[in-house]
């Protein structure tokens, strides 16, 4: 069996998608969820266990298990094959593409480097300062294991030498970002020396880069933190630190806490608060938030108490709102710097606070009002300058009005005046997302009926012939639907054996899938099959037939109606042109 088919046979699309989304049963074999590919409030994302496909009626995204994981994980096809192959226990031969190969080798280098640094930390005599430092910060051996923390020895080329011995080339080590070419041009040096090494892992747990932290007291012009450069496998703006370990806890808590520093994440894990990640010290990017969106719709910001922390948080909040996240915040006590600090001083308070998030606007109000005097006109102006832009970003009208009213009563200003102050900004604040996604095909009533009928040809082998015989191609004006029907007829007549069985759907789908130029038809095929599945579910064979006949009646009635309106239009044109002969002819046709 082709490994792709083998994976399909072993993995159920409902189970795989269920790991990412909360699926609610819809009918006997169907499930529904909020679409992860576009922002929506009611579920138009459908999964069919019978057909092993998904389709979103809102944005048009759809496909099989491979398409889903590809889109969710941002993987290319060979990567999905490896990923799902592992899940299904199907052995997949290594990547055949050169880029895939290089990526695999770079990950291999990082895996070896991680164990190298770990070993140095635990057993080298030169790393006792690092061990002491970690112990002082309360980073236990369990945490060191969980985050695979290590130490880069104070040596020019110890890691490079070890990796070269394992058969990697100098060029590969440089490409991985772990070695630097010597100025002389001959040989390489280690990039990280005498630093505590924190592996940066992607959401699957693969190490793709490192952060190296200087030991206290070391030469300060080298920078406290040194990070891996951007490589083929490490993109700073795409990595969410700690996500690989947070996934399970996100499901339990239905939200994710975003902090600034990687060590905040480590500290929080120490006391079992595991639904935490770090933005690695910068403002969150759209890519990071899109990645997070695969796992939850609620983000809780917990940034440092300084002004830089708030600025970073605000940028992240703007993007998060545009991606329809529910945005909340945790307010740290005034006497601590960051979550790490809090865990060290008072772990129980952090445990409690992690469950007590407040709406982000509430947080912003509290912070803006802190140490300000509402009776002072200058303060009033500052308060409104800080809060109005944030309020204007809220897309939900009810929520926006709520905060606007709160601000109005606080400043004692007429609500209507404040409303006009934010109005011009409203449209601008909506950031367009998913620019490359497909669009749903917009259909009129007649076309929808046609899709159900075509869907019943696909799904229902008992009535397949009955529908085919009655459905005339000439009734279909919609070009793509007509093409789909033509294609199905060809598929039917080319292999009557299969056409009589349940496998007809899979056969037609595979044929369309193997031809990239037929992507639109594939999407239509999935749509019609899913619509029909919903319409005919739980119906007895007799009621199925009644339902089909009703559909045909509707189809013919709408068809007559549309033909009549075309005639009427022509009649008006003929009347305007004074063409008596044409008018008489059209009149007789209309009657
Ligand atoms: Zn969608």
Coordinates of C-alpha atoms and ligand atoms in Angstrom, one line a residue:
X1 CA 0.0 0.0 0.0
X2 CA 1.1 3.6 -0.7
X3 CA 2.2 5.1 2.6
X4 CA -0.2 7.9 2.1
X5 CA -3.2 5.5 1.9
X6 CA -1.8 3.4 4.7
X7 CA -1.8 6.5 7.0
X8 CA -5.3 7.4 5.9
X9 CA -6.4 3.9 6.7
X10 CA -4.9 4.0 10.2
X11 CA -5.7 7.5 11.3
X12 CA -9.2 8.9 11.8
X13 CA -9.6 12.5 10.7
X14 CA -11.9 13.1 13.6
X15 CA -9.3 12.0 16.1
X16 CA -6.5 14.0 14.4
X17 CA -8.6 17.3 14.1
X18 CA -9.9 16.7 17.6
X19 CA -6.4 17.2 18.9
X20 CA -6.5 20.8 17.7
X21 CA -10.1 21.8 17.8
X22 CA -13.1 21.2 20.1
X23 CA -15.4 19.2 17.9
X24 CA -19.1 19.1 18.6
X25 CA -21.1 16.2 17.1
X26 CA -23.4 17.3 14.3
X27 CA -25.5 14.4 13.1
X28 CA -24.5 10.8 13.1
X29 CA -21.1 10.9 11.4
X30 CA -20.4 14.6 11.4
X31 CA -18.7 17.1 13.7
X32 CA -18.6 20.8 13.8
X33 CA -16.1 23.3 15.2
X34 CA -15.1 27.0 15.0
X35 CA -13.0 27.3 12.0
X36 CA -9.3 27.7 12.8
X37 CA -8.6 29.3 9.4
X38 CA -10.9 32.3 9.6
X39 CA -12.4 34.3 12.4
X40 CA -15.9 33.3 13.2
X41 CA -18.4 33.2 16.0
X42 CA -20.6 30.3 14.9
X43 CA -19.2 27.0 13.7
X44 CA -19.1 26.5 9.9
X45 CA -16.2 24.1 10.0
X46 CA -17.4 20.6 9.3
X47 CA -15.7 17.2 9.6
X48 CA -17.1 14.0 8.2
X49 CA -15.9 10.7 9.7
X50 CA -17.7 8.8 6.9
X51 CA -15.9 10.7 4.1
X52 CA -12.7 11.5 6.1
X53 CA -12.8 15.1 4.9
X54 CA -13.2 18.6 6.4
X55 CA -14.7 21.7 4.9
X56 CA -15.4 25.2 6.1
X57 CA -18.5 26.7 4.6
X58 CA -17.4 30.1 5.9
X59 CA -14.0 30.5 4.2
X60 CA -13.8 27.6 1.8
X61 CA -10.8 25.8 3.3
X62 CA -11.1 22.0 3.1
X63 CA -9.5 18.7 2.3
X64 CA -8.4 15.5 3.9
X65 CA -6.2 14.7 6.9
X66 CA -3.0 15.7 5.1
X67 CA -4.4 19.1 4.0
X68 CA -5.6 19.8 7.5
X69 CA -2.2 19.1 9.2
X70 CA -0.4 20.9 6.4
X71 CA -2.4 24.1 7.0
X72 CA -2.5 23.9 10.8
X73 CA 1.2 23.2 11.2
X74 CA 2.4 25.2 8.3
X75 CA 4.3 22.1 7.1
X76 CA 5.1 21.1 3.5
X77 CA 3.8 17.8 2.3
X78 CA 6.9 15.7 3.0
X79 CA 6.9 17.0 6.5
X80 CA 3.2 16.1 7.0
X81 CA 3.9 12.7 5.7
X82 CA 6.7 12.2 8.2
X83 CA 4.6 13.7 11.0
X84 CA 1.5 11.6 10.4
X85 CA 3.6 8.6 9.5
X86 CA 5.1 8.6 13.0
X87 CA 1.6 9.0 14.5
X88 CA 0.2 6.1 12.5
X89 CA 3.3 3.9 12.9
X90 CA 3.9 3.9 9.2
X91 CA 7.5 4.0 8.2
X92 CA 8.2 6.9 5.8
X93 CA 11.5 7.0 3.9
X94 CA 13.5 10.2 4.5
X95 CA 12.7 13.3 2.7
X96 CA 13.5 13.2 -1.0
X97 CA 13.7 17.0 -1.5
X98 CA 17.0 18.6 -0.9
X99 CA 15.5 21.3 1.3
X100 CA 13.8 18.7 3.4
X101 CA 17.1 16.8 3.7
X102 CA 18.9 19.9 4.9
X103 CA 16.3 20.7 7.4
X104 CA 16.5 17.1 8.8
X105 CA 20.3 17.4 9.0
X106 CA 20.1 20.8 10.8
X107 CA 17.6 19.3 13.3
X108 CA 20.0 16.4 13.8
X109 CA 22.8 18.8 14.6
X110 CA 20.6 20.5 17.2
X111 CA 19.6 17.2 18.8
X112 CA 23.2 16.3 19.2
X113 CA 24.2 19.8 20.4
X114 CA 21.4 19.6 23.0
X115 CA 22.7 16.4 24.5
X116 CA 26.2 17.7 24.3
X117 CA 25.4 20.8 26.3
X118 CA 23.3 18.8 28.8
X119 CA 26.2 16.5 29.4
X120 CA 28.7 19.3 29.9
X121 CA 26.3 20.9 32.5
X122 CA 25.8 17.7 34.5
X123 CA 29.3 16.3 34.5
X124 CA 32.0 18.8 33.5
X125 CA 34.1 20.2 36.3
X126 CA 34.2 23.6 34.5
X127 CA 30.4 24.0 34.8
X128 CA 30.1 24.2 38.6
X129 CA 29.5 27.9 38.4
X130 CA 26.6 27.3 36.0
X131 CA 25.2 24.6 38.3
X132 CA 25.4 26.9 41.3
X133 CA 23.8 29.8 39.4
X134 CA 20.8 27.6 38.3
X135 CA 20.5 26.2 41.8
X136 CA 20.4 29.7 43.2
X137 CA 17.7 30.7 40.8
X138 CA 15.7 27.7 42.0
X139 CA 16.0 25.8 38.8
X140 CA 15.8 22.2 39.9
X141 CA 17.1 19.1 38.2
X142 CA 13.6 18.2 37.1
X143 CA 13.3 21.6 35.4
X144 CA 16.7 21.2 33.8
X145 CA 15.5 17.9 32.3
X146 CA 12.1 19.2 31.2
X147 CA 13.7 22.2 29.4
X148 CA 16.9 20.3 28.5
X149 CA 19.0 23.1 29.9
X150 CA 22.8 22.7 29.3
X151 CA 26.1 24.5 29.4
X152 CA 28.4 25.5 26.6
X153 CA 32.0 25.0 27.8
X154 CA 34.5 27.8 27.9
X155 CA 36.4 26.4 24.9
X156 CA 36.9 27.6 21.3
X157 CA 35.7 24.6 19.4
X158 CA 34.6 21.7 21.6
X159 CA 31.1 21.4 20.2
X160 CA 32.2 21.9 16.6
X161 CA 34.9 19.2 16.9
X162 CA 32.4 16.8 18.4
X163 CA 29.9 17.4 15.6
X164 CA 32.5 17.2 12.9
X165 CA 33.4 13.8 14.2
X166 CA 29.8 12.7 13.9
X167 CA 30.0 13.3 10.1
X168 CA 28.6 16.8 9.8
X169 CA 30.5 19.3 7.6
X170 CA 31.8 22.7 8.6
X171 CA 29.4 24.3 6.2
X172 CA 26.4 22.5 7.9
X173 CA 27.5 23.6 11.3
X174 CA 27.7 27.2 10.1
X175 CA 24.3 26.9 8.4
X176 CA 22.9 25.5 11.7
X177 CA 24.2 28.7 13.4
X178 CA 26.2 26.8 16.0
X179 CA 29.6 27.5 14.6
X180 CA 31.3 30.6 13.1
X181 CA 33.9 30.5 10.3
X182 CA 37.3 31.6 11.5
X183 CA 38.5 34.9 10.3
X184 CA 41.4 33.1 8.5
X185 CA 38.7 31.3 6.5
X186 CA 40.0 27.9 7.6
X187 CA 38.2 26.0 10.3
X188 CA 35.3 26.9 12.6
X189 CA 34.7 28.1 16.1
X190 CA 31.8 27.5 18.5
X191 CA 29.3 30.4 18.5
X192 CA 28.3 29.8 22.2
X193 CA 31.0 29.7 24.8
X194 CA 30.7 29.7 28.6
X195 CA 27.0 30.2 28.5
X196 CA 24.0 28.5 30.0
X197 CA 22.2 27.0 27.1
X198 CA 18.4 27.0 26.7
X199 CA 17.2 25.0 23.7
X200 CA 14.5 26.8 21.6
X201 CA 12.1 24.1 20.6
X202 CA 9.3 24.3 18.1
X203 CA 5.8 23.2 18.9
X204 CA 6.7 19.6 18.1
X205 CA 9.6 19.6 20.6
X206 CA 12.4 19.8 18.0
X207 CA 15.3 22.0 19.1
X208 CA 15.8 24.5 16.3
X209 CA 18.0 27.0 18.1
X210 CA 19.4 28.2 21.4
X211 CA 19.5 31.1 23.8
X212 CA 22.8 31.3 25.6
X213 CA 22.8 33.2 28.9
X214 CA 26.0 34.6 30.3
X215 CA 27.2 33.6 33.7
X216 CA 27.0 36.3 36.4
X217 CA 30.3 38.3 36.5
X218 CA 31.3 37.4 33.0
X219 CA 32.6 39.9 30.4
X220 CA 29.7 42.3 30.0
X221 CA 30.3 43.6 26.5
X222 CA 29.4 40.2 25.1
X223 CA 25.7 40.6 25.8
X224 CA 23.8 38.9 28.6
X225 CA 21.9 36.8 26.1
X226 CA 23.1 35.5 22.7
X227 CA 20.6 33.8 20.4
X228 CA 20.9 31.5 17.4
X229 CA 20.8 33.5 14.2
X230 CA 17.9 32.9 11.8
X231 CA 18.4 29.7 9.9
X232 CA 16.5 27.4 7.6
X233 CA 14.8 25.9 10.7
X234 CA 14.8 28.8 13.2
X235 CA 12.7 31.9 12.6
X236 CA 12.6 34.2 15.6
X237 CA 9.2 35.6 14.8
X238 CA 7.6 32.2 14.4
X239 CA 8.8 30.4 17.5
X240 CA 6.7 30.4 20.6
X241 CA 8.9 29.3 23.5
X242 CA 7.4 26.6 25.7
X243 CA 4.5 25.7 23.4
X244 CA 5.6 22.1 23.0
X245 CA 5.2 21.6 26.7
X246 CA 2.1 23.7 27.2
X247 CA -0.2 22.0 24.7
X248 CA -1.8 19.6 27.2
X249 CA -2.3 22.2 29.9
X250 CA -3.8 24.7 27.3
X251 CA -6.6 22.1 26.7
X252 CA -7.3 21.8 30.4
X253 CA -7.3 25.6 31.1
X254 CA -8.8 26.6 27.8
X255 CA -6.3 29.5 27.6
X256 CA -2.7 30.3 27.3
X257 CA -0.6 32.7 29.4
X258 CA 2.0 34.7 27.4
X259 CA 5.0 36.1 29.2
X260 CA 8.1 37.9 28.2
X261 CA 11.0 35.8 29.2
X262 CA 11.9 32.2 28.6
X263 CA 13.0 31.9 32.2
X264 CA 9.5 33.0 33.3
X265 CA 8.2 29.9 31.5
X266 CA 10.7 27.7 33.3
X267 CA 9.9 29.2 36.7
X268 CA 6.1 28.9 36.2
X269 CA 6.5 25.2 35.3
X270 CA 8.3 24.6 38.5
X271 CA 5.1 25.0 40.5
X272 CA 2.9 23.2 37.9
X273 CA 1.5 26.2 36.1
X274 CA 2.2 24.8 32.6
X275 CA -0.1 26.7 30.2
X276 CA 2.5 29.3 29.7
X277 CA 4.7 30.4 26.8
X278 CA 7.1 33.3 26.2
X279 CA 7.4 35.7 23.3
X280 CA 11.1 35.7 23.9
X281 CA 11.4 39.3 25.0
X282 CA 9.8 41.1 22.1
X283 CA 6.3 42.0 20.9
X284 CA 4.4 39.1 19.6
X285 CA 4.2 38.7 15.9
X286 CA 1.2 37.8 13.7
X287 CA 2.9 34.5 12.9
X288 CA 3.3 33.6 16.6
X289 CA -0.3 34.4 17.3
X290 CA -1.5 32.5 14.3
X291 CA 0.4 29.5 15.7
X292 CA -1.1 29.9 19.1
X293 CA -4.6 30.2 17.5
X294 CA -4.3 26.5 16.5
X295 CA -4.4 25.6 20.2
X296 CA -6.7 28.2 21.9
X297 CA -8.9 31.2 21.4
X298 CA -8.0 32.9 24.7
X299 CA -4.7 34.5 25.4
X300 CA -3.7 36.0 28.8
X301 CA -1.0 38.6 28.7
X302 CA 1.3 38.7 31.7
X303 CA 4.1 41.1 30.8
X304 CA 6.7 42.8 33.0
X305 CA 5.6 45.7 35.0
X306 CA 7.8 48.2 33.3
X307 CA 6.7 50.5 30.5
X308 CA 8.5 48.5 27.8
X309 CA 6.5 45.5 28.9
X310 CA 3.2 47.4 28.4
X311 CA 4.2 48.7 25.0
X312 CA 5.1 45.1 23.9
X313 CA 1.8 43.8 25.3
X314 CA -0.2 46.5 23.4
X315 CA 1.2 45.6 20.1
X316 CA 0.5 41.9 20.7
X317 CA -3.0 42.7 21.9
X318 CA -3.7 44.6 18.6
X319 CA -2.8 41.6 16.5
X320 CA -4.5 39.2 18.9
X321 CA -7.8 41.2 18.6
X322 CA -7.5 41.2 14.8
X323 CA -7.3 37.4 15.0
X324 CA -10.5 37.3 17.2
X325 CA -8.8 36.1 20.3
X326 CA -10.4 36.7 23.6
X327 CA -7.7 38.9 25.2
X328 CA -7.1 38.9 28.9
X329 CA -4.4 39.9 31.3
X330 CA -2.8 39.1 34.6
X331 CA -1.8 42.0 36.8
X332 CA 1.4 41.3 38.8
X333 CA 1.8 42.7 42.3
X334 CA 3.6 46.1 42.2
X335 CA 6.6 44.9 44.1
X336 CA 7.7 42.2 41.6
X337 CA 9.5 42.6 38.2
X338 CA 8.2 39.6 36.3
X339 CA 6.6 36.1 36.9
X340 CA 10.0 34.6 37.5
X341 CA 10.6 37.0 40.3
X342 CA 7.1 36.3 41.7
X343 CA 7.6 32.5 41.7
X344 CA 10.8 32.9 43.6
X345 CA 9.4 35.3 46.1
X346 CA 5.9 33.9 46.5
X347 CA 5.0 30.8 44.4
X348 CA 1.5 30.5 45.9
X349 CA 0.5 34.0 44.7
X350 CA 1.6 33.1 41.1
X351 CA -0.5 29.9 41.3
X352 CA -3.5 31.9 42.4
X353 CA -3.0 34.8 39.9
X354 CA -2.6 32.4 37.0
X355 CA -6.3 31.5 37.5
X356 CA -7.4 35.1 38.0
X357 CA -7.1 36.8 34.6
X358 CA -9.2 39.9 33.9
X359 CA -10.3 41.3 30.5
X360 CA -7.3 43.2 29.0
X361 CA -9.2 46.5 28.9
X362 CA -9.8 46.2 32.7
X363 CA -6.1 45.7 33.1
X364 CA -5.3 48.7 30.9
X365 CA -7.8 50.9 32.8
X366 CA -6.2 49.9 36.1
X367 CA -2.7 50.6 34.9
X368 CA -3.6 53.9 33.2
X369 CA -5.4 55.2 36.2
X370 CA -2.8 54.1 38.6
X371 CA -1.2 57.2 40.2
X372 CA -3.3 59.6 38.1
X373 CA -5.6 62.2 39.3
X374 CA -9.0 62.3 37.4
X375 CA -9.7 65.9 38.6
X376 CA -6.6 67.1 36.8
X377 CA -7.3 68.1 33.2
X378 CA -3.9 67.1 32.0
X379 CA -4.2 63.7 33.5
X380 CA -7.7 63.4 32.0
X381 CA -6.3 64.0 28.6
X382 CA -3.5 61.5 29.1
X383 CA -5.9 58.9 30.3
X384 CA -8.1 59.3 27.2
X385 CA -5.1 59.3 24.9
X386 CA -4.0 56.0 26.3
X387 CA -7.4 54.3 26.5
X388 CA -9.3 55.5 23.4
X389 CA -7.0 53.9 20.8
X390 CA -7.2 50.5 22.7
X391 CA -11.0 50.8 22.9
X392 CA -11.3 51.6 19.2
X393 CA -9.6 48.2 18.4
X394 CA -12.3 46.2 20.0
X395 CA -14.4 44.8 17.2
X396 CA -17.3 43.5 19.3
X397 CA -19.7 46.4 19.5
X398 CA -21.2 45.5 22.8
X399 CA -17.8 45.2 24.4
X400 CA -16.6 48.4 22.8
X401 CA -19.6 50.3 24.1
X402 CA -19.1 48.9 27.6
X403 CA -15.6 50.3 27.9
X404 CA -16.5 53.5 26.2
X405 CA -19.3 54.1 28.7
X406 CA -16.9 53.3 31.5
X407 CA -14.4 55.8 30.3
X408 CA -17.1 58.5 29.7
X409 CA -18.4 58.2 33.2
X410 CA -14.9 58.2 34.6
X411 CA -13.9 61.4 32.8
X412 CA -17.3 62.8 33.1
X413 CA -17.5 63.4 29.4
X414 CA -20.5 62.8 27.1
X415 CA -20.5 59.3 25.7
X416 CA -21.5 60.5 22.2
X417 CA -18.5 62.8 22.0
X418 CA -16.1 59.9 22.9
X419 CA -17.8 57.7 20.3
X420 CA -17.1 60.2 17.6
X421 CA -13.5 60.5 18.8
X422 CA -12.9 56.8 18.1
X423 CA -15.0 56.3 15.0
X424 CA -12.5 57.2 12.3
X425 CA -10.0 54.6 13.7
X426 CA -12.5 51.8 13.6
X427 CA -12.0 50.6 10.1
X428 CA -8.2 51.0 10.1
X429 CA -7.7 48.8 13.1
X430 CA -9.1 45.7 11.4
X431 CA -6.0 43.9 10.2
X432 CA -6.6 41.6 7.3
X433 CA -5.6 38.0 7.9
X434 CA -5.3 34.9 5.9
X435 CA -4.5 36.7 2.7
X436 CA -3.6 33.5 0.9
X437 CA -6.7 31.5 1.9
X438 CA -9.3 30.3 -0.6
X439 CA -12.7 32.0 -0.8
X440 CA -15.9 30.1 -0.4
X441 CA -17.9 29.7 -3.6
X442 CA -21.0 31.9 -3.3
X443 CA -24.1 30.1 -4.4
X444 CA -27.7 31.0 -5.1
X445 CA -30.7 28.9 -4.1
X446 CA -30.8 26.9 -7.3
X447 CA -27.1 26.1 -7.1
X448 CA -27.4 25.0 -3.6
X449 CA -30.1 22.5 -4.5
X450 CA -27.9 21.3 -7.3
X451 CA -25.1 20.7 -4.9
X452 CA -27.3 18.6 -2.6
X453 CA -28.4 16.5 -5.6
X454 CA -24.8 16.1 -6.7
X455 CA -23.9 15.2 -3.1
X456 CA -26.5 12.5 -3.1
X457 CA -24.9 11.1 -6.2
X458 CA -21.6 11.0 -4.4
X459 CA -22.9 9.6 -1.1
X460 CA -25.9 7.5 -1.8
X461 CA -25.2 4.4 -3.9
X462 CA -28.8 3.3 -3.7
X463 CA -30.2 6.4 -5.3
X464 CA -27.2 7.3 -7.4
X465 CA -28.7 6.2 -10.7
X466 CA -32.1 7.7 -9.9
X467 CA -30.6 11.1 -9.4
X468 CA -28.2 10.9 -12.4
X469 CA -31.0 10.0 -14.8
X470 CA -33.2 12.9 -13.8
X471 CA -30.5 15.5 -13.5
X472 CA -29.9 17.1 -16.8
X473 CA -26.7 19.0 -17.5
X474 CA -28.7 21.8 -19.3
X475 CA -30.4 22.8 -16.0
X476 CA -27.0 23.8 -14.6
X477 CA -26.0 27.3 -15.4
X478 CA -23.2 27.5 -12.8
X479 CA -20.0 26.7 -14.8
X480 CA -18.1 24.9 -12.0
X481 CA -21.1 22.9 -10.9
X482 CA -21.6 21.9 -14.5
X483 CA -18.0 20.9 -14.7
X484 CA -18.2 18.9 -11.6
X485 CA -21.3 17.0 -12.8
X486 CA -19.7 16.3 -16.2
X487 CA -16.6 15.0 -14.4
X488 CA -18.7 12.7 -12.2
X489 CA -20.6 11.4 -15.2
X490 CA -17.2 10.6 -16.9
X491 CA -15.9 8.9 -13.8
X492 CA -19.2 7.0 -13.6
X493 CA -19.1 5.6 -17.1
X494 CA -15.4 4.9 -17.2
X495 CA -15.7 2.4 -14.4
X496 CA -19.3 1.1 -13.8
X497 CA -18.1 -1.5 -11.4
X498 CA -16.9 1.0 -8.8
X499 CA -19.6 3.4 -9.7
X500 CA -22.2 1.1 -8.2
X501 CA -20.4 0.9 -4.9
X502 CA -19.6 3.1 -1.8
X503 CA -16.1 3.6 -3.1
X504 CA -17.3 5.9 -5.8
X505 CA -16.8 9.0 -3.6
X506 CA -13.2 8.1 -2.8
X507 CA -12.5 7.3 -6.4
X508 CA -13.8 10.6 -7.7
X509 CA -12.1 12.5 -4.9
X510 CA -8.7 10.9 -5.6
X511 CA -9.0 11.6 -9.3
X512 CA -9.6 15.3 -8.6
X513 CA -6.9 15.5 -6.0
X514 CA -4.3 14.1 -8.3
X515 CA -4.9 17.0 -10.7
X516 CA -3.8 20.4 -9.2
X517 CA -5.8 22.3 -11.9
X518 CA -9.1 20.8 -10.5
X519 CA -8.8 22.4 -7.0
X520 CA -12.0 24.3 -7.3
X521 CA -13.9 21.1 -8.3
X522 CA -12.4 19.2 -5.4
X523 CA -13.7 21.9 -3.0
X524 CA -17.1 21.8 -4.6
X525 CA -17.1 18.0 -4.4
X526 CA -16.4 18.1 -0.6
X527 CA -19.0 20.8 -0.1
X528 CA -21.7 18.9 -1.9
X529 CA -21.0 15.6 -0.2
X530 CA -21.1 17.3 3.2
X531 CA -24.3 19.2 2.6
X532 CA -26.0 16.1 1.3
X533 CA -24.7 14.1 4.3
X534 CA -26.4 16.6 6.6
X535 CA -29.6 16.8 4.6
X536 CA -30.2 13.0 4.3
X537 CA -28.9 11.9 7.6
X538 CA -31.2 9.7 9.7
X539 CA -33.7 9.5 6.8
X540 CA -35.3 6.2 5.9
X541 CA -34.8 5.1 2.3
X542 CA -38.5 6.1 1.6
X543 CA -38.1 9.6 3.1
X544 CA -34.8 9.9 1.2
X545 CA -36.7 9.4 -2.0
X546 CA -39.4 11.9 -1.1
X547 CA -36.7 14.4 -0.1
X548 CA -35.0 13.9 -3.5
X549 CA -38.2 14.5 -5.4
X550 CA -38.9 17.6 -3.4
X551 CA -35.4 18.8 -4.4
X552 CA -36.1 18.1 -8.0
X553 CA -39.4 20.1 -7.8
X554 CA -37.6 23.0 -6.2
X555 CA -34.9 22.8 -8.9
X556 CA -37.3 22.8 -11.8
X557 CA -39.4 25.6 -10.2
X558 CA -36.4 27.9 -9.7
X559 CA -35.2 26.9 -13.2
X560 CA -38.5 28.0 -14.7
X561 CA -38.5 31.1 -12.7
X562 CA -35.0 32.1 -13.8
X563 CA -35.8 31.3 -17.4
X564 CA -38.9 33.5 -17.2
X565 CA -37.0 36.4 -15.8
X566 CA -34.5 36.1 -18.6
X567 CA -37.4 36.1 -21.1
X568 CA -38.9 39.1 -19.3
X569 CA -35.7 41.0 -19.6
X570 CA -35.4 40.2 -23.3
X571 CA -39.0 41.3 -23.7
X572 CA -38.3 44.7 -22.2
X573 CA -35.3 45.2 -24.5
X574 CA -37.4 44.3 -27.5
X575 CA -40.1 46.7 -26.4
X576 CA -37.6 49.5 -25.9
X577 CA -36.2 48.8 -29.4
X578 CA -39.7 48.7 -30.9
X579 CA -39.1 45.2 -32.4
X580 CA -42.8 44.1 -32.7
X581 CA -42.0 40.7 -34.2
X582 CA -39.5 39.8 -31.3
X583 CA -42.1 41.1 -28.8
X584 CA -44.8 38.8 -30.1
X585 CA -42.5 35.8 -30.2
X586 CA -41.2 36.4 -26.6
X587 CA -44.8 36.9 -25.4
X588 CA -45.9 33.6 -26.7
X589 CA -42.9 31.9 -25.1
X590 CA -43.7 33.6 -21.8
X591 CA -47.2 32.3 -21.8
Ligands
LIG1 ZN1 -13.2 28.9 7.7

